[in-house]
mmCIF file of C-alpha atoms in Angstrom:
data_model
loop_
_atom_site.group_PDB
_atom_site.id
_atom_site.type_symbol
_atom_site.label_atom_id
_atom_site.label_comp_id
_atom_site.label_asym_id
_atom_site.label_seq_id
_atom_site.Cartn_x
_atom_site.Cartn_y
_atom_site.Cartn_z
ATOM 1 C CA UNK A 1 11.205 -13.199 -1.026
ATOM 2 C CA UNK A 2 9.307 -15.607 1.246
ATOM 3 C CA UNK A 3 9.951 -13.425 4.285
ATOM 4 C CA UNK A 4 8.748 -10.323 2.435
ATOM 5 C CA UNK A 5 5.575 -12.131 1.436
ATOM 6 C CA UNK A 6 4.655 -13.062 4.988
ATOM 7 C CA UNK A 7 5.457 -9.600 6.342
ATOM 8 C CA UNK A 8 3.301 -8.030 3.634
ATOM 9 C CA UNK A 9 0.304 -10.201 4.438
ATOM 10 C CA UNK A 10 0.595 -9.544 8.173
ATOM 11 C CA UNK A 11 0.759 -5.779 7.626
ATOM 12 C CA UNK A 12 -2.273 -5.949 5.354
ATOM 13 C CA UNK A 13 -4.261 -7.631 8.109
ATOM 14 C CA UNK A 14 -3.434 -4.833 10.563
ATOM 15 C CA UNK A 15 -3.955 -2.006 8.112
ATOM 16 C CA UNK A 16 -7.271 -3.264 6.807
ATOM 17 C CA UNK A 17 -8.612 -3.917 10.279
ATOM 18 C CA UNK A 18 -7.800 -0.362 11.324
ATOM 19 C CA UNK A 19 -8.341 1.678 8.187
ATOM 20 C CA UNK A 20 -11.197 2.339 5.786
ATOM 21 C CA UNK A 21 -12.222 -0.320 3.261
ATOM 22 C CA UNK A 22 -13.766 0.078 -0.169
ATOM 23 C CA UNK A 23 -17.286 -0.332 1.231
ATOM 24 C CA UNK A 24 -16.795 2.554 3.647
ATOM 25 C CA UNK A 25 -15.867 0.893 6.934
ATOM 26 C CA UNK A 26 -13.053 -1.013 8.657
ATOM 27 C CA UNK A 27 -12.899 -4.775 8.287
ATOM 28 C CA UNK A 28 -13.435 -6.754 11.485
ATOM 29 C CA UNK A 29 -14.120 -10.344 12.486
ATOM 30 C CA UNK A 30 -17.644 -10.350 13.928
ATOM 31 C CA UNK A 31 -17.739 -13.981 15.017
ATOM 32 C CA UNK A 32 -16.725 -17.571 14.367
ATOM 33 C CA UNK A 33 -18.446 -20.938 14.656
ATOM 34 C CA UNK A 34 -16.757 -24.326 14.413
ATOM 35 C CA UNK A 35 -17.939 -27.888 13.925
ATOM 36 C CA UNK A 36 -16.284 -31.270 13.525
ATOM 37 C CA UNK A 37 -16.441 -33.168 10.238
ATOM 38 C CA UNK A 38 -14.763 -36.518 10.834
ATOM 39 C CA UNK A 39 -11.053 -35.742 11.381
ATOM 40 C CA UNK A 40 -11.586 -32.176 10.140
ATOM 41 C CA UNK A 41 -12.654 -28.937 11.799
ATOM 42 C CA UNK A 42 -14.859 -26.605 9.786
ATOM 43 C CA UNK A 43 -14.854 -22.972 10.918
ATOM 44 C CA UNK A 44 -17.109 -20.230 9.578
ATOM 45 C CA UNK A 45 -15.928 -16.671 10.105
ATOM 46 C CA UNK A 46 -18.195 -13.667 9.628
ATOM 47 C CA UNK A 47 -16.318 -10.575 8.474
ATOM 48 C CA UNK A 48 -17.978 -7.151 8.556
ATOM 49 C CA UNK A 49 -16.889 -3.779 7.185
ATOM 50 C CA UNK A 50 -19.785 -1.502 7.957
ATOM 51 C CA UNK A 51 -22.930 -1.170 10.086
ATOM 52 C CA UNK A 52 -25.450 -2.482 7.546
ATOM 53 C CA UNK A 53 -26.708 -6.087 7.393
ATOM 54 C CA UNK A 54 -25.150 -6.541 3.934
ATOM 55 C CA UNK A 55 -21.752 -5.087 4.866
ATOM 56 C CA UNK A 56 -20.294 -8.529 5.434
ATOM 57 C CA UNK A 57 -19.013 -11.734 3.926
ATOM 58 C CA UNK A 58 -18.406 -15.245 5.186
ATOM 59 C CA UNK A 59 -15.154 -17.214 5.093
ATOM 60 C CA UNK A 60 -14.902 -20.964 5.666
ATOM 61 C CA UNK A 61 -11.806 -22.834 6.821
ATOM 62 C CA UNK A 62 -11.491 -26.624 6.706
ATOM 63 C CA UNK A 63 -8.430 -28.151 8.364
ATOM 64 C CA UNK A 64 -7.208 -31.271 10.110
ATOM 65 C CA UNK A 65 -8.219 -31.369 13.784
ATOM 66 C CA UNK A 66 -5.382 -31.265 16.294
ATOM 67 C CA UNK A 67 -1.690 -31.847 15.526
ATOM 68 C CA UNK A 68 -1.294 -33.049 11.961
ATOM 69 C CA UNK A 69 1.075 -32.530 9.023
ATOM 70 C CA UNK A 70 0.530 -29.139 7.349
ATOM 71 C CA UNK A 71 1.584 -28.579 3.746
ATOM 72 C CA UNK A 72 0.201 -25.102 3.112
ATOM 73 C CA UNK A 73 -3.098 -23.313 2.515
ATOM 74 C CA UNK A 74 -5.420 -23.311 -0.488
ATOM 75 C CA UNK A 75 -7.668 -20.262 -0.827
ATOM 76 C CA UNK A 76 -10.646 -21.110 -3.051
ATOM 77 C CA UNK A 77 -12.604 -18.285 -4.670
ATOM 78 C CA UNK A 78 -16.218 -19.025 -5.629
ATOM 79 C CA UNK A 79 -18.132 -19.314 -8.885
ATOM 80 C CA UNK A 80 -21.007 -16.897 -9.315
ATOM 81 C CA UNK A 81 -23.951 -19.275 -8.845
ATOM 82 C CA UNK A 82 -23.428 -21.450 -5.767
ATOM 83 C CA UNK A 83 -20.698 -19.427 -3.983
ATOM 84 C CA UNK A 84 -18.474 -21.416 -1.588
ATOM 85 C CA UNK A 85 -20.854 -24.433 -1.186
ATOM 86 C CA UNK A 86 -19.640 -25.395 -4.681
ATOM 87 C CA UNK A 87 -16.408 -26.619 -3.102
ATOM 88 C CA UNK A 88 -18.237 -28.436 -0.309
ATOM 89 C CA UNK A 89 -20.547 -30.526 -2.509
ATOM 90 C CA UNK A 90 -19.932 -34.214 -1.921
ATOM 91 C CA UNK A 91 -20.590 -37.058 -4.318
ATOM 92 C CA UNK A 92 -24.068 -38.581 -4.225
ATOM 93 C CA UNK A 93 -22.919 -41.270 -1.779
ATOM 94 C CA UNK A 94 -22.076 -38.571 0.773
ATOM 95 C CA UNK A 95 -18.600 -39.961 1.371
ATOM 96 C CA UNK A 96 -16.255 -37.892 3.516
ATOM 97 C CA UNK A 97 -13.489 -36.580 1.301
ATOM 98 C CA UNK A 98 -15.519 -36.536 -1.909
ATOM 99 C CA UNK A 99 -15.930 -32.748 -1.877
ATOM 100 C CA UNK A 100 -13.109 -30.591 -3.216
ATOM 101 C CA UNK A 101 -12.553 -28.915 0.161
ATOM 102 C CA UNK A 102 -12.420 -32.195 2.052
ATOM 103 C CA UNK A 103 -10.175 -33.831 -0.540
ATOM 104 C CA UNK A 104 -7.420 -31.291 0.089
ATOM 105 C CA UNK A 105 -8.001 -30.844 3.826
ATOM 106 C CA UNK A 106 -7.606 -34.579 4.411
ATOM 107 C CA UNK A 107 -4.243 -34.375 2.644
ATOM 108 C CA UNK A 108 -2.789 -31.778 4.983
ATOM 109 C CA UNK A 109 -3.848 -28.480 3.420
ATOM 110 C CA UNK A 110 -5.848 -25.797 5.173
ATOM 111 C CA UNK A 111 -8.667 -25.028 2.746
ATOM 112 C CA UNK A 112 -10.175 -21.551 2.939
ATOM 113 C CA UNK A 113 -13.204 -20.425 0.950
ATOM 114 C CA UNK A 114 -14.454 -16.905 0.319
ATOM 115 C CA UNK A 115 -18.225 -16.487 0.334
ATOM 116 C CA UNK A 116 -19.866 -13.984 -2.001
ATOM 117 C CA UNK A 117 -21.633 -11.147 -0.194
ATOM 118 C CA UNK A 118 -24.971 -11.958 -1.814
ATOM 119 C CA UNK A 119 -24.903 -15.501 -0.452
ATOM 120 C CA UNK A 120 -27.806 -16.085 1.937
ATOM 121 C CA UNK A 121 -29.966 -13.098 0.941
ATOM 122 C CA UNK A 122 -33.510 -14.528 0.640
ATOM 123 C CA UNK A 123 -35.304 -14.164 -2.662
ATOM 124 C CA UNK A 124 -37.738 -11.234 -2.782
ATOM 125 C CA UNK A 125 -36.297 -9.340 0.179
ATOM 126 C CA UNK A 126 -34.689 -6.672 -2.020
ATOM 127 C CA UNK A 127 -37.822 -6.089 -4.084
ATOM 128 C CA UNK A 128 -40.017 -5.932 -0.975
ATOM 129 C CA UNK A 129 -37.703 -3.501 0.784
ATOM 130 C CA UNK A 130 -37.210 -5.914 3.695
ATOM 131 C CA UNK A 131 -33.476 -5.361 3.308
ATOM 132 C CA UNK A 132 -31.785 -2.265 1.919
ATOM 133 C CA UNK A 133 -29.972 -3.787 -1.053
ATOM 134 C CA UNK A 134 -28.459 -0.530 -2.298
ATOM 135 C CA UNK A 135 -24.945 -1.603 -1.140
ATOM 136 C CA UNK A 136 -24.971 -4.091 -4.025
ATOM 137 C CA UNK A 137 -24.424 -1.137 -6.346
ATOM 138 C CA UNK A 138 -20.788 -1.131 -5.188
ATOM 139 C CA UNK A 139 -20.119 -4.882 -5.129
ATOM 140 C CA UNK A 140 -17.600 -4.843 -7.936
ATOM 141 C CA UNK A 141 -14.296 -6.637 -8.468
ATOM 142 C CA UNK A 142 -12.363 -3.964 -6.574
ATOM 143 C CA UNK A 143 -14.412 -4.619 -3.438
ATOM 144 C CA UNK A 144 -14.058 -8.395 -3.774
ATOM 145 C CA UNK A 145 -10.285 -8.030 -4.149
ATOM 146 C CA UNK A 146 -10.287 -6.031 -0.894
ATOM 147 C CA UNK A 147 -12.363 -8.732 0.833
ATOM 148 C CA UNK A 148 -9.987 -11.440 -0.340
ATOM 149 C CA UNK A 149 -6.966 -9.415 0.740
ATOM 150 C CA UNK A 150 -8.362 -9.188 4.266
ATOM 151 C CA UNK A 151 -9.017 -12.932 4.179
ATOM 152 C CA UNK A 152 -5.404 -13.467 3.093
ATOM 153 C CA UNK A 153 -4.424 -11.703 6.296
ATOM 154 C CA UNK A 154 -6.583 -14.076 8.359
ATOM 155 C CA UNK A 155 -4.819 -17.023 6.725
ATOM 156 C CA UNK A 156 -1.473 -15.498 7.669
ATOM 157 C CA UNK A 157 -2.610 -15.028 11.254
ATOM 158 C CA UNK A 158 -3.731 -18.667 11.457
ATOM 159 C CA UNK A 159 -0.570 -20.091 9.865
ATOM 160 C CA UNK A 160 2.273 -17.548 10.105
ATOM 161 C CA UNK A 161 4.788 -18.147 7.348
ATOM 162 C CA UNK A 162 2.752 -20.880 5.650
ATOM 163 C CA UNK A 163 2.516 -20.965 1.879
ATOM 164 C CA UNK A 164 -0.747 -20.015 0.170
ATOM 165 C CA UNK A 165 -2.065 -20.890 -3.286
ATOM 166 C CA UNK A 166 -5.124 -19.000 -4.552
ATOM 167 C CA UNK A 167 -7.519 -20.392 -7.123
ATOM 168 C CA UNK A 168 -11.078 -20.910 -8.237
ATOM 169 C CA UNK A 169 -13.447 -21.690 -11.057
ATOM 170 C CA UNK A 170 -15.504 -19.384 -13.290
ATOM 171 C CA UNK A 171 -15.935 -16.128 -11.339
ATOM 172 C CA UNK A 172 -13.404 -17.614 -8.908
ATOM 173 C CA UNK A 173 -10.845 -17.891 -11.716
ATOM 174 C CA UNK A 174 -11.466 -14.271 -12.661
ATOM 175 C CA UNK A 175 -11.028 -13.182 -9.047
ATOM 176 C CA UNK A 176 -7.831 -15.226 -8.886
ATOM 177 C CA UNK A 177 -6.517 -13.222 -11.840
ATOM 178 C CA UNK A 178 -7.583 -9.964 -10.192
ATOM 179 C CA UNK A 179 -5.931 -10.693 -6.816
ATOM 180 C CA UNK A 180 -2.777 -12.011 -8.511
ATOM 181 C CA UNK A 181 -2.676 -8.726 -10.417
ATOM 182 C CA UNK A 182 -3.309 -6.603 -7.300
ATOM 183 C CA UNK A 183 -1.034 -8.466 -4.853
ATOM 184 C CA UNK A 184 1.386 -10.592 -6.887
ATOM 185 C CA UNK A 185 3.796 -11.212 -3.988
ATOM 186 C CA UNK A 186 1.199 -12.569 -1.573
ATOM 187 C CA UNK A 187 0.681 -15.994 -3.168
ATOM 188 C CA UNK A 188 2.860 -18.997 -3.916
ATOM 189 C CA UNK A 189 0.769 -20.111 -6.868
ATOM 190 C CA UNK A 190 -2.499 -19.568 -8.734
ATOM 191 C CA UNK A 191 -5.108 -21.938 -10.166
ATOM 192 C CA UNK A 192 -7.113 -20.383 -12.993
ATOM 193 C CA UNK A 193 -9.961 -22.807 -13.695
ATOM 194 C CA UNK A 194 -12.389 -21.876 -16.466
ATOM 195 C CA UNK A 195 -12.312 -18.114 -16.354
ATOM 196 C CA UNK A 196 -10.508 -15.128 -17.875
ATOM 197 C CA UNK A 197 -10.508 -11.349 -17.741
ATOM 198 C CA UNK A 198 -9.153 -10.712 -21.217
ATOM 199 C CA UNK A 199 -9.105 -12.073 -24.731
ATOM 200 C CA UNK A 200 -7.013 -11.309 -27.792
ATOM 201 C CA UNK A 201 -9.792 -12.556 -30.080
ATOM 202 C CA UNK A 202 -11.519 -9.664 -31.852
ATOM 203 C CA UNK A 203 -14.811 -11.607 -31.963
ATOM 204 C CA UNK A 204 -14.757 -12.044 -28.174
ATOM 205 C CA UNK A 205 -13.857 -8.394 -27.689
ATOM 206 C CA UNK A 206 -16.630 -7.164 -29.968
ATOM 207 C CA UNK A 207 -19.221 -9.401 -28.322
ATOM 208 C CA UNK A 208 -18.292 -8.220 -24.851
ATOM 209 C CA UNK A 209 -18.043 -4.573 -25.820
ATOM 210 C CA UNK A 210 -21.732 -4.828 -26.663
ATOM 211 C CA UNK A 211 -22.483 -6.510 -23.345
ATOM 212 C CA UNK A 212 -20.393 -3.902 -21.515
ATOM 213 C CA UNK A 213 -22.266 -0.973 -23.050
ATOM 214 C CA UNK A 214 -25.658 -2.587 -22.426
ATOM 215 C CA UNK A 215 -24.921 -3.315 -18.757
ATOM 216 C CA UNK A 216 -23.546 0.159 -18.167
ATOM 217 C CA UNK A 217 -26.759 1.563 -19.648
ATOM 218 C CA UNK A 218 -28.848 -0.644 -17.334
ATOM 219 C CA UNK A 219 -26.878 0.506 -14.300
ATOM 220 C CA UNK A 220 -27.222 4.138 -15.359
ATOM 221 C CA UNK A 221 -30.963 3.548 -15.643
ATOM 222 C CA UNK A 222 -31.161 2.300 -12.056
ATOM 223 C CA UNK A 223 -31.175 -1.444 -12.747
ATOM 224 C CA UNK A 224 -28.379 -2.417 -10.395
ATOM 225 C CA UNK A 225 -29.213 -6.026 -9.491
ATOM 226 C CA UNK A 226 -30.608 -9.118 -11.201
ATOM 227 C CA UNK A 227 -32.976 -11.095 -9.014
ATOM 228 C CA UNK A 228 -34.489 -13.162 -11.823
ATOM 229 C CA UNK A 229 -31.809 -15.064 -13.768
ATOM 230 C CA UNK A 230 -30.552 -17.499 -11.142
ATOM 231 C CA UNK A 231 -34.053 -18.003 -9.714
ATOM 232 C CA UNK A 232 -35.401 -19.064 -13.115
ATOM 233 C CA UNK A 233 -32.588 -21.525 -13.691
ATOM 234 C CA UNK A 234 -32.966 -22.943 -10.184
ATOM 235 C CA UNK A 235 -36.641 -23.616 -10.975
ATOM 236 C CA UNK A 236 -35.722 -25.244 -14.309
ATOM 237 C CA UNK A 237 -33.328 -27.588 -12.519
ATOM 238 C CA UNK A 238 -35.851 -28.319 -9.755
ATOM 239 C CA UNK A 239 -38.542 -29.327 -12.247
ATOM 240 C CA UNK A 240 -36.057 -31.429 -14.236
ATOM 241 C CA UNK A 241 -35.308 -33.304 -11.037
ATOM 242 C CA UNK A 242 -38.829 -33.956 -9.763
ATOM 243 C CA UNK A 243 -40.737 -34.352 -13.074
ATOM 244 C CA UNK A 244 -38.247 -34.817 -15.934
ATOM 245 C CA UNK A 245 -40.842 -35.973 -18.475
ATOM 246 C CA UNK A 246 -43.470 -33.386 -17.572
ATOM 247 C CA UNK A 247 -43.966 -30.453 -19.932
ATOM 248 C CA UNK A 248 -42.426 -27.208 -18.752
ATOM 249 C CA UNK A 249 -44.810 -24.741 -17.147
ATOM 250 C CA UNK A 250 -42.351 -21.843 -17.231
ATOM 251 C CA UNK A 251 -43.896 -19.302 -19.660
ATOM 252 C CA UNK A 252 -40.523 -18.073 -20.938
ATOM 253 C CA UNK A 253 -39.941 -21.302 -22.872
ATOM 254 C CA UNK A 254 -41.717 -23.430 -25.521
ATOM 255 C CA UNK A 255 -44.485 -25.440 -23.799
ATOM 256 C CA UNK A 256 -43.782 -28.561 -25.896
ATOM 257 C CA UNK A 257 -40.414 -29.115 -24.183
ATOM 258 C CA UNK A 258 -40.240 -31.489 -21.253
ATOM 259 C CA UNK A 259 -38.602 -30.232 -18.098
ATOM 260 C CA UNK A 260 -35.532 -32.327 -18.793
ATOM 261 C CA UNK A 261 -35.314 -31.300 -22.450
ATOM 262 C CA UNK A 262 -35.367 -27.651 -21.418
ATOM 263 C CA UNK A 263 -32.691 -28.341 -18.792
ATOM 264 C CA UNK A 264 -30.386 -30.060 -21.310
ATOM 265 C CA UNK A 265 -31.049 -27.529 -24.077
ATOM 266 C CA UNK A 266 -30.196 -24.487 -21.991
ATOM 267 C CA UNK A 267 -27.019 -26.067 -20.668
ATOM 268 C CA UNK A 268 -25.678 -27.579 -23.878
ATOM 269 C CA UNK A 269 -26.470 -24.996 -26.586
ATOM 270 C CA UNK A 270 -25.051 -21.457 -26.891
ATOM 271 C CA UNK A 271 -27.209 -18.909 -25.064
ATOM 272 C CA UNK A 272 -26.675 -15.183 -25.697
ATOM 273 C CA UNK A 273 -25.909 -13.004 -22.705
ATOM 274 C CA UNK A 274 -22.985 -11.679 -20.663
ATOM 275 C CA UNK A 275 -23.185 -14.545 -18.155
ATOM 276 C CA UNK A 276 -24.495 -17.353 -20.367
ATOM 277 C CA UNK A 277 -22.495 -16.535 -23.509
ATOM 278 C CA UNK A 278 -19.281 -14.539 -22.910
ATOM 279 C CA UNK A 279 -17.501 -16.264 -25.823
ATOM 280 C CA UNK A 280 -18.847 -17.354 -29.229
ATOM 281 C CA UNK A 281 -19.926 -21.008 -29.087
ATOM 282 C CA UNK A 282 -19.686 -21.067 -25.274
ATOM 283 C CA UNK A 283 -21.797 -23.690 -23.473
ATOM 284 C CA UNK A 284 -22.195 -24.644 -19.838
ATOM 285 C CA UNK A 285 -22.100 -28.409 -20.364
ATOM 286 C CA UNK A 286 -21.636 -30.668 -23.367
ATOM 287 C CA UNK A 287 -24.855 -32.444 -24.288
ATOM 288 C CA UNK A 288 -27.296 -33.551 -26.972
ATOM 289 C CA UNK A 289 -30.740 -31.888 -26.830
ATOM 290 C CA UNK A 290 -32.160 -34.344 -29.388
ATOM 291 C CA UNK A 291 -31.058 -37.348 -27.347
ATOM 292 C CA UNK A 292 -32.040 -35.402 -24.205
ATOM 293 C CA UNK A 293 -28.837 -36.163 -22.317
ATOM 294 C CA UNK A 294 -25.685 -34.545 -21.063
ATOM 295 C CA UNK A 295 -22.480 -35.975 -22.491
ATOM 296 C CA UNK A 296 -20.135 -35.916 -19.496
ATOM 297 C CA UNK A 297 -22.005 -34.385 -16.557
ATOM 298 C CA UNK A 298 -24.146 -36.251 -14.056
ATOM 299 C CA UNK A 299 -27.704 -34.886 -13.926
ATOM 300 C CA UNK A 300 -28.161 -35.358 -10.199
ATOM 301 C CA UNK A 301 -24.856 -33.666 -9.422
ATOM 302 C CA UNK A 302 -25.834 -30.622 -11.485
ATOM 303 C CA UNK A 303 -29.329 -30.352 -10.011
ATOM 304 C CA UNK A 304 -28.047 -30.626 -6.451
ATOM 305 C CA UNK A 305 -25.526 -27.839 -7.074
ATOM 306 C CA UNK A 306 -28.085 -25.458 -8.583
ATOM 307 C CA UNK A 307 -29.922 -25.628 -5.261
ATOM 308 C CA UNK A 308 -27.087 -23.598 -3.719
ATOM 309 C CA UNK A 309 -27.398 -20.704 -6.174
ATOM 310 C CA UNK A 310 -27.518 -17.144 -4.860
ATOM 311 C CA UNK A 311 -30.715 -15.177 -5.422
ATOM 312 C CA UNK A 312 -29.173 -11.891 -6.548
ATOM 313 C CA UNK A 313 -26.378 -10.851 -8.885
ATOM 314 C CA UNK A 314 -25.031 -7.261 -8.810
ATOM 315 C CA UNK A 315 -24.937 -5.908 -12.351
ATOM 316 C CA UNK A 316 -21.712 -4.033 -11.621
ATOM 317 C CA UNK A 317 -19.980 -7.386 -11.060
ATOM 318 C CA UNK A 318 -21.134 -8.641 -14.458
ATOM 319 C CA UNK A 319 -20.162 -5.296 -15.953
ATOM 320 C CA UNK A 320 -16.579 -5.754 -14.750
ATOM 321 C CA UNK A 321 -16.311 -9.134 -16.491
ATOM 322 C CA UNK A 322 -17.822 -8.020 -19.794
ATOM 323 C CA UNK A 323 -15.850 -4.789 -19.937
ATOM 324 C CA UNK A 324 -12.631 -6.669 -19.160
ATOM 325 C CA UNK A 325 -13.221 -9.281 -21.871
ATOM 326 C CA UNK A 326 -14.128 -6.467 -24.256
ATOM 327 C CA UNK A 327 -10.843 -4.690 -23.597
ATOM 328 C CA UNK A 328 -12.699 -1.646 -22.261
ATOM 329 C CA UNK A 329 -11.432 -2.028 -18.678
ATOM 330 C CA UNK A 330 -7.972 -3.553 -18.254
ATOM 331 C CA UNK A 331 -6.991 -2.502 -14.738
ATOM 332 C CA UNK A 332 -7.318 -6.044 -13.330
ATOM 333 C CA UNK A 333 -4.720 -7.486 -15.721
ATOM 334 C CA UNK A 334 -2.097 -4.790 -16.349
ATOM 335 C CA UNK A 335 0.181 -5.960 -13.487
ATOM 336 C CA UNK A 336 0.116 -9.720 -14.103
ATOM 337 C CA UNK A 337 3.725 -9.599 -15.272
ATOM 338 C CA UNK A 338 4.680 -9.099 -11.609
ATOM 339 C CA UNK A 339 3.166 -12.474 -10.668
ATOM 340 C CA UNK A 340 6.082 -14.920 -10.961
ATOM 341 C CA UNK A 341 4.800 -17.867 -8.906
ATOM 342 C CA UNK A 342 3.628 -21.066 -10.683
ATOM 343 C CA UNK A 343 0.262 -21.003 -12.470
ATOM 344 C CA UNK A 344 -2.040 -23.928 -13.272
ATOM 345 C CA UNK A 345 -4.865 -23.306 -15.739
ATOM 346 C CA UNK A 346 -7.755 -25.699 -16.393
ATOM 347 C CA UNK A 347 -10.154 -25.084 -19.253
ATOM 348 C CA UNK A 348 -12.815 -26.470 -21.532
ATOM 349 C CA UNK A 349 -12.528 -26.154 -25.275
ATOM 350 C CA UNK A 350 -16.185 -25.121 -25.434
ATOM 351 C CA UNK A 351 -15.943 -22.858 -22.399
ATOM 352 C CA UNK A 352 -13.306 -20.259 -21.498
ATOM 353 C CA UNK A 353 -10.415 -22.335 -22.865
ATOM 354 C CA UNK A 354 -9.255 -19.999 -25.670
ATOM 355 C CA UNK A 355 -9.427 -16.886 -23.478
ATOM 356 C CA UNK A 356 -7.515 -18.629 -20.670
ATOM 357 C CA UNK A 357 -4.638 -19.201 -23.059
ATOM 358 C CA UNK A 358 -4.616 -15.457 -23.793
ATOM 359 C CA UNK A 359 -4.486 -14.383 -20.145
ATOM 360 C CA UNK A 360 -1.677 -16.824 -19.342
ATOM 361 C CA UNK A 361 0.648 -14.938 -21.666
ATOM 362 C CA UNK A 362 0.395 -11.900 -19.337
ATOM 363 C CA UNK A 363 1.683 -13.695 -16.231
ATOM 364 C CA UNK A 364 5.346 -13.213 -15.400
ATOM 365 C CA UNK A 365 5.704 -16.822 -14.285
ATOM 366 C CA UNK A 366 7.994 -19.205 -16.140
ATOM 367 C CA UNK A 367 6.089 -22.159 -14.650
ATOM 368 C CA UNK A 368 2.708 -22.199 -16.406
ATOM 369 C CA UNK A 369 0.622 -25.321 -17.109
ATOM 370 C CA UNK A 370 -2.535 -25.326 -19.231
ATOM 371 C CA UNK A 371 -4.828 -28.369 -19.191
ATOM 372 C CA UNK A 372 -7.572 -28.240 -21.826
ATOM 373 C CA UNK A 373 -10.363 -30.769 -22.396
ATOM 374 C CA UNK A 374 -11.441 -29.882 -25.961
ATOM 375 C CA UNK A 375 -14.982 -31.287 -25.717
ATOM 376 C CA UNK A 376 -15.828 -29.935 -22.273
ATOM 377 C CA UNK A 377 -18.173 -27.028 -21.663
ATOM 378 C CA UNK A 378 -17.694 -24.477 -18.899
ATOM 379 C CA UNK A 379 -18.413 -26.703 -15.887
ATOM 380 C CA UNK A 380 -17.982 -30.254 -17.206
ATOM 381 C CA UNK A 381 -14.771 -30.699 -15.196
ATOM 382 C CA UNK A 382 -16.718 -30.479 -11.946
ATOM 383 C CA UNK A 383 -19.983 -32.185 -12.842
ATOM 384 C CA UNK A 384 -18.567 -35.347 -14.355
ATOM 385 C CA UNK A 385 -18.410 -38.278 -11.958
ATOM 386 C CA UNK A 386 -14.719 -38.425 -12.858
ATOM 387 C CA UNK A 387 -14.082 -34.968 -11.416
ATOM 388 C CA UNK A 388 -11.060 -36.148 -9.444
ATOM 389 C CA UNK A 389 -9.296 -36.936 -12.714
ATOM 390 C CA UNK A 390 -9.911 -33.463 -14.109
ATOM 391 C CA UNK A 391 -9.857 -31.272 -10.987
ATOM 392 C CA UNK A 392 -8.576 -32.614 -7.678
ATOM 393 C CA UNK A 393 -5.614 -34.701 -8.822
ATOM 394 C CA UNK A 394 -4.129 -32.098 -11.187
ATOM 395 C CA UNK A 395 -4.492 -29.416 -8.509
ATOM 396 C CA UNK A 396 -2.938 -31.703 -5.861
ATOM 397 C CA UNK A 397 0.049 -32.312 -8.134
ATOM 398 C CA UNK A 398 0.334 -28.565 -8.622
ATOM 399 C CA UNK A 399 0.112 -27.809 -4.882
ATOM 400 C CA UNK A 400 2.919 -30.231 -4.119
ATOM 401 C CA UNK A 401 5.113 -28.371 -6.601
ATOM 402 C CA UNK A 402 4.076 -24.808 -5.709
ATOM 403 C CA UNK A 403 4.184 -25.275 -1.934
#
């Protein structure tokens, strides 16, 4: 089975480089750039699959420099907001090894990260026509699965025969499910952290069926990208950081709220919407708006991360999530029974936790672990100062077993 896996990945690399891709062109490596980070080498690879400036994505590899023990590769798929910099965020003290990527790279794993295509597109360029943003109309899950499959081939070329575990949080967890469904033999394990592409709960299905229909109507009406949502939240976080006790000046919200109160309220109370409220009772972070404080997360860590957020979100990408959770579109989960490698799932009881449990029943693996923190919101695992307890150490234990 191991030999078949490696052969498959190598063939995929050759076929995708030569043949047409979902976006209408062959995949190719356009360039690489490397730098040294202590005992690690960080390499950025630009992958293109068409002539346009947006027909590309970035991959990042972090690995021990020179001869060193190698235990396998970890392919991290990004959340929607900050893309791959999420996994590179260090603790406030800036210590080497305090980011997720560095933590695993220092322990002998090659860490690869997939960068969302909208990462790095400056705010306002789409609206002003500076860049032709029409390709975003096709940036759905199918295209991202194709991107990740090409990246899987690059990993194989770098470490022939090495084991690979795929995983990610939020959107990254959903993409993990989608690639495990599409190419179940190409990975030695999967980490599904706070994300799902299905639910057996009728309330979740009904909620997302409404979202699905609304987004499809927006797309049909020509509204193909959102350039407002992440920009507004980035401004909310910025003001909470520089003037926490000042009254908010953002006209969308009550003017009697301080910047920090608005920040805590939006994060810790249910907010309707396909991205902000995919499950009933879903919150981003546990907190107390009256006390004006987050329960587990560190303010500074959250604010720093929001600074990495992308400026645009393709509506078709959000459509795929809502329609999957609504049971309208199931093609990214119908083959999960063929995935028999170990699976680790990490969830928050006030985030995706219940829906994660549902998707785990579709995997064909007999080695499935679910770790739930009942009081955590969607991203509390990462933003607590104790993130190693809830993220890095459980994943490290899993990697040692899967690889």
